[in-house]
GROMACS .gro file of C-alpha atoms in nm:
model
  162
    1MET     CA    1  15.108  -0.974  16.584
    2SER     CA    2  14.845  -0.992  16.305
    3ALA     CA    3  14.518  -1.168  16.362
    4ILE     CA    4  14.606  -1.421  16.092
    5ARG     CA    5  14.936  -1.502  16.256
    6THR     CA    6  14.774  -1.523  16.592
    7THR     CA    7  14.511  -1.767  16.454
    8LEU     CA    8  14.777  -1.973  16.277
    9LEU     CA    9  14.978  -2.007  16.594
   10ALA     CA   10  14.675  -2.095  16.800
   11THR     CA   11  14.572  -2.358  16.554
   12LEU     CA   12  14.924  -2.505  16.541
   13PHE     CA   13  14.943  -2.515  16.922
   14THR     CA   14  14.610  -2.690  16.940
   15MET     CA   15  14.718  -2.939  16.678
   16THR     CA   16  15.050  -3.010  16.851
   17THR     CA   17  14.876  -3.087  17.175
   18LEU     CA   18  14.621  -3.318  17.006
   19LEU     CA   19  14.843  -3.513  16.771
   20SER     CA   20  15.079  -3.778  16.890
   21PRO     CA   21  15.421  -3.805  16.730
   22ALA     CA   22  15.334  -4.162  16.603
   23GLY     CA   23  15.555  -4.247  16.313
   24HIS     CA   24  15.799  -3.962  16.386
   25THR     CA   25  16.162  -4.069  16.378
   26ASP     CA   26  16.498  -3.909  16.412
   27ASN     CA   27  16.526  -3.967  16.036
   28ASP     CA   28  16.234  -3.724  15.980
   29ASP     CA   29  16.433  -3.449  16.166
   30ALA     CA   30  16.740  -3.527  15.963
   31GLU     CA   31  16.547  -3.512  15.636
   32ILE     CA   32  16.381  -3.183  15.732
   33LEU     CA   33  16.712  -3.033  15.837
   34ALA     CA   34  16.867  -3.153  15.508
   35LEU     CA   35  16.589  -2.984  15.321
   36TYR     CA   36  16.678  -2.654  15.479
   37GLN     CA   37  17.054  -2.700  15.417
   38GLY     CA   38  16.969  -2.753  15.051
   39TRP     CA   39  16.741  -2.444  15.054
   40ILE     CA   40  17.028  -2.231  15.199
   41ARG     CA   41  17.264  -2.355  14.922
   42ALA     CA   42  17.006  -2.278  14.660
   43VAL     CA   43  16.947  -1.923  14.790
   44GLU     CA   44  17.322  -1.854  14.818
   45GLY     CA   45  17.378  -2.000  14.463
   46SER     CA   46  17.078  -1.825  14.311
   47ASP     CA   47  16.955  -2.163  14.202
   48ILE     CA   48  16.589  -2.132  14.130
   49ASP     CA   49  16.549  -2.501  14.044
   50GLY     CA   50  16.723  -2.604  14.368
   51TYR     CA   51  16.510  -2.366  14.568
   52VAL     CA   52  16.183  -2.474  14.401
   53GLY     CA   53  16.277  -2.834  14.437
   54GLY     CA   54  16.234  -2.801  14.811
   55LEU     CA   55  15.870  -2.669  14.778
   56HIS     CA   56  15.559  -2.868  14.818
   57PRO     CA   57  15.347  -2.844  14.491
   58ASP     CA   58  15.080  -2.652  14.691
   59VAL     CA   59  15.323  -2.421  14.865
   60SER     CA   60  15.200  -2.093  15.009
   61LEU     CA   61  15.445  -1.793  15.044
   62ARG     CA   62  15.327  -1.537  15.306
   63PRO     CA   63  15.566  -1.246  15.343
   64PRO     CA   64  15.481  -0.977  15.599
   65GLY     CA   65  15.251  -0.704  15.491
   66VAL     CA   66  15.150  -0.840  15.149
   67PRO     CA   67  14.892  -1.094  15.021
   68GLY     CA   68  15.159  -1.356  14.914
   69LEU     CA   69  15.117  -1.627  14.664
   70ASP     CA   70  15.024  -1.996  14.616
   71GLY     CA   71  15.170  -2.278  14.407
   72ARG     CA   72  15.520  -2.386  14.310
   73GLU     CA   73  15.513  -2.238  13.959
   74ASN     CA   74  15.392  -1.904  14.094
   75TYR     CA   75  15.677  -1.916  14.350
   76ARG     CA   76  15.923  -1.990  14.064
   77GLU     CA   77  15.807  -1.681  13.875
   78PHE     CA   78  15.841  -1.478  14.191
   79LEU     CA   79  16.202  -1.584  14.232
   80GLY     CA   80  16.314  -1.483  13.874
   81PRO     CA   81  16.380  -1.109  13.943
   82VAL     CA   82  16.478  -1.185  14.307
   83PHE     CA   83  16.777  -1.395  14.199
   84GLN     CA   84  16.841  -1.191  13.888
   85THR     CA   85  16.901  -0.873  14.070
   86ALA     CA   86  17.112  -0.986  14.366
   87ARG     CA   87  17.293  -1.260  14.540
   88TYR     CA   88  17.225  -1.365  14.896
   89GLU     CA   89  17.424  -1.464  15.205
   90ILE     CA   90  17.241  -1.640  15.496
   91THR     CA   91  17.348  -1.645  15.859
   92VAL     CA   92  17.156  -1.883  16.082
   93ASP     CA   93  17.094  -1.675  16.393
   94VAL     CA   94  16.870  -1.931  16.575
   95PRO     CA   95  16.887  -2.289  16.449
   96HIS     CA   96  16.585  -2.474  16.319
   97THR     CA   97  16.348  -2.620  16.575
   98ILE     CA   98  16.110  -2.888  16.448
   99THR     CA   99  15.772  -2.966  16.610
  100MET     CA  100  15.613  -3.272  16.458
  101MET     CA  101  15.231  -3.272  16.407
  102GLY     CA  102  15.151  -3.621  16.265
  103ASP     CA  103  15.242  -3.608  15.899
  104ALA     CA  104  15.344  -3.246  15.901
  105ALA     CA  105  15.584  -3.034  16.110
  106VAL     CA  106  15.629  -2.669  16.212
  107VAL     CA  107  15.987  -2.545  16.166
  108GLU     CA  108  16.094  -2.220  16.338
  109TYR     CA  109  16.427  -2.045  16.292
  110ASP     CA  110  16.594  -1.703  16.262
  111TYR     CA  111  16.803  -1.595  15.967
  112THR     CA  112  16.987  -1.276  15.877
  113ILE     CA  113  16.979  -1.249  15.500
  114ARG     CA  114  17.244  -1.022  15.340
  115ARG     CA  115  17.140  -0.895  14.989
  116VAL     CA  116  17.415  -0.794  14.758
  117VAL     CA  117  17.256  -0.609  14.466
  118ASP     CA  118  17.391  -0.643  14.109
  119THR     CA  119  17.366  -0.287  13.985
  120SER     CA  120  17.409  -0.394  13.620
  121VAL     CA  121  17.066  -0.564  13.625
  122GLU     CA  122  16.735  -0.380  13.627
  123ALA     CA  123  16.423  -0.556  13.721
  124ASP     CA  124  16.115  -0.488  13.928
  125LEU     CA  125  16.110  -0.695  14.246
  126PRO     CA  126  15.779  -0.870  14.312
  127GLU     CA  127  15.571  -0.754  14.613
  128GLY     CA  128  15.704  -0.926  14.929
  129ALA     CA  129  16.060  -0.974  14.809
  130LEU     CA  130  16.347  -0.878  15.047
  131GLU     CA  131  16.477  -0.535  14.949
  132GLY     CA  132  16.708  -0.422  15.233
  133GLU     CA  133  17.089  -0.471  15.244
  134ALA     CA  134  17.034  -0.712  15.538
  135THR     CA  135  16.713  -0.848  15.690
  136THR     CA  136  16.681  -1.033  16.017
  137SER     CA  137  16.356  -1.233  16.053
  138HIS     CA  138  16.189  -1.504  16.250
  139TYR     CA  139  16.050  -1.775  16.015
  140ILE     CA  140  15.759  -2.018  16.084
  141ASP     CA  141  15.721  -2.276  15.813
  142ILE     CA  142  15.508  -2.578  15.775
  143VAL     CA  143  15.656  -2.876  15.605
  144ALA     CA  144  15.475  -3.181  15.478
  145LYS     CA  145  15.548  -3.484  15.271
  146ASP     CA  146  15.473  -3.475  14.903
  147ASP     CA  147  15.335  -3.762  14.699
  148THR     CA  148  15.686  -3.927  14.687
  149GLY     CA  149  15.722  -3.911  15.067
  150ALA     CA  150  15.979  -3.640  15.063
  151TRP     CA  151  15.962  -3.350  15.314
  152LYS     CA  152  15.876  -3.017  15.137
  153ILE     CA  153  15.795  -2.670  15.248
  154ARG     CA  154  15.420  -2.626  15.242
  155LEU     CA  155  15.399  -2.276  15.400
  156HIS     CA  156  15.682  -2.021  15.414
  157SER     CA  157  15.614  -1.715  15.639
  158TRP     CA  158  15.814  -1.482  15.851
  159SER     CA  159  15.811  -1.162  16.055
  160MET     CA  160  16.084  -0.905  16.058
  161THR     CA  161  16.288  -0.869  16.375
  162LEU     CA  162  16.507  -0.579  16.489
   0.00000   0.00000   0.00000
């Protein structure tokens, strides 16, 4: 496990033990789960606007082994060749678990993402994009409310599993 991931998990653990779930409702869980269902539909439909609509304006993408990127518009640019060159099918291997931390939450889940390449399209994939035919990963995201009070993905990170 990388030092950054270890530090992140230790910080999150500390925060979850110190913060009370005050203000947390079952509606928050439902809204967060709906966010992820919309995200799955966007990925499987190659819908960049739908995907980006689930992101916090200050989102950070942290794929394994590469520096990643920050900001919704940079993420939009990243997705262009990703969705242009392939379509995706998602299998939820381990359902989403939500740990509330005040006005934010940690969401963990496992997906297998099948990538079906469109051989008629040529484009260079950005660093950090999934390239295999199928990838199984454990995801750890942080979600937070945006200025409108809607839950959005603030940090998207994962590690590949076997």
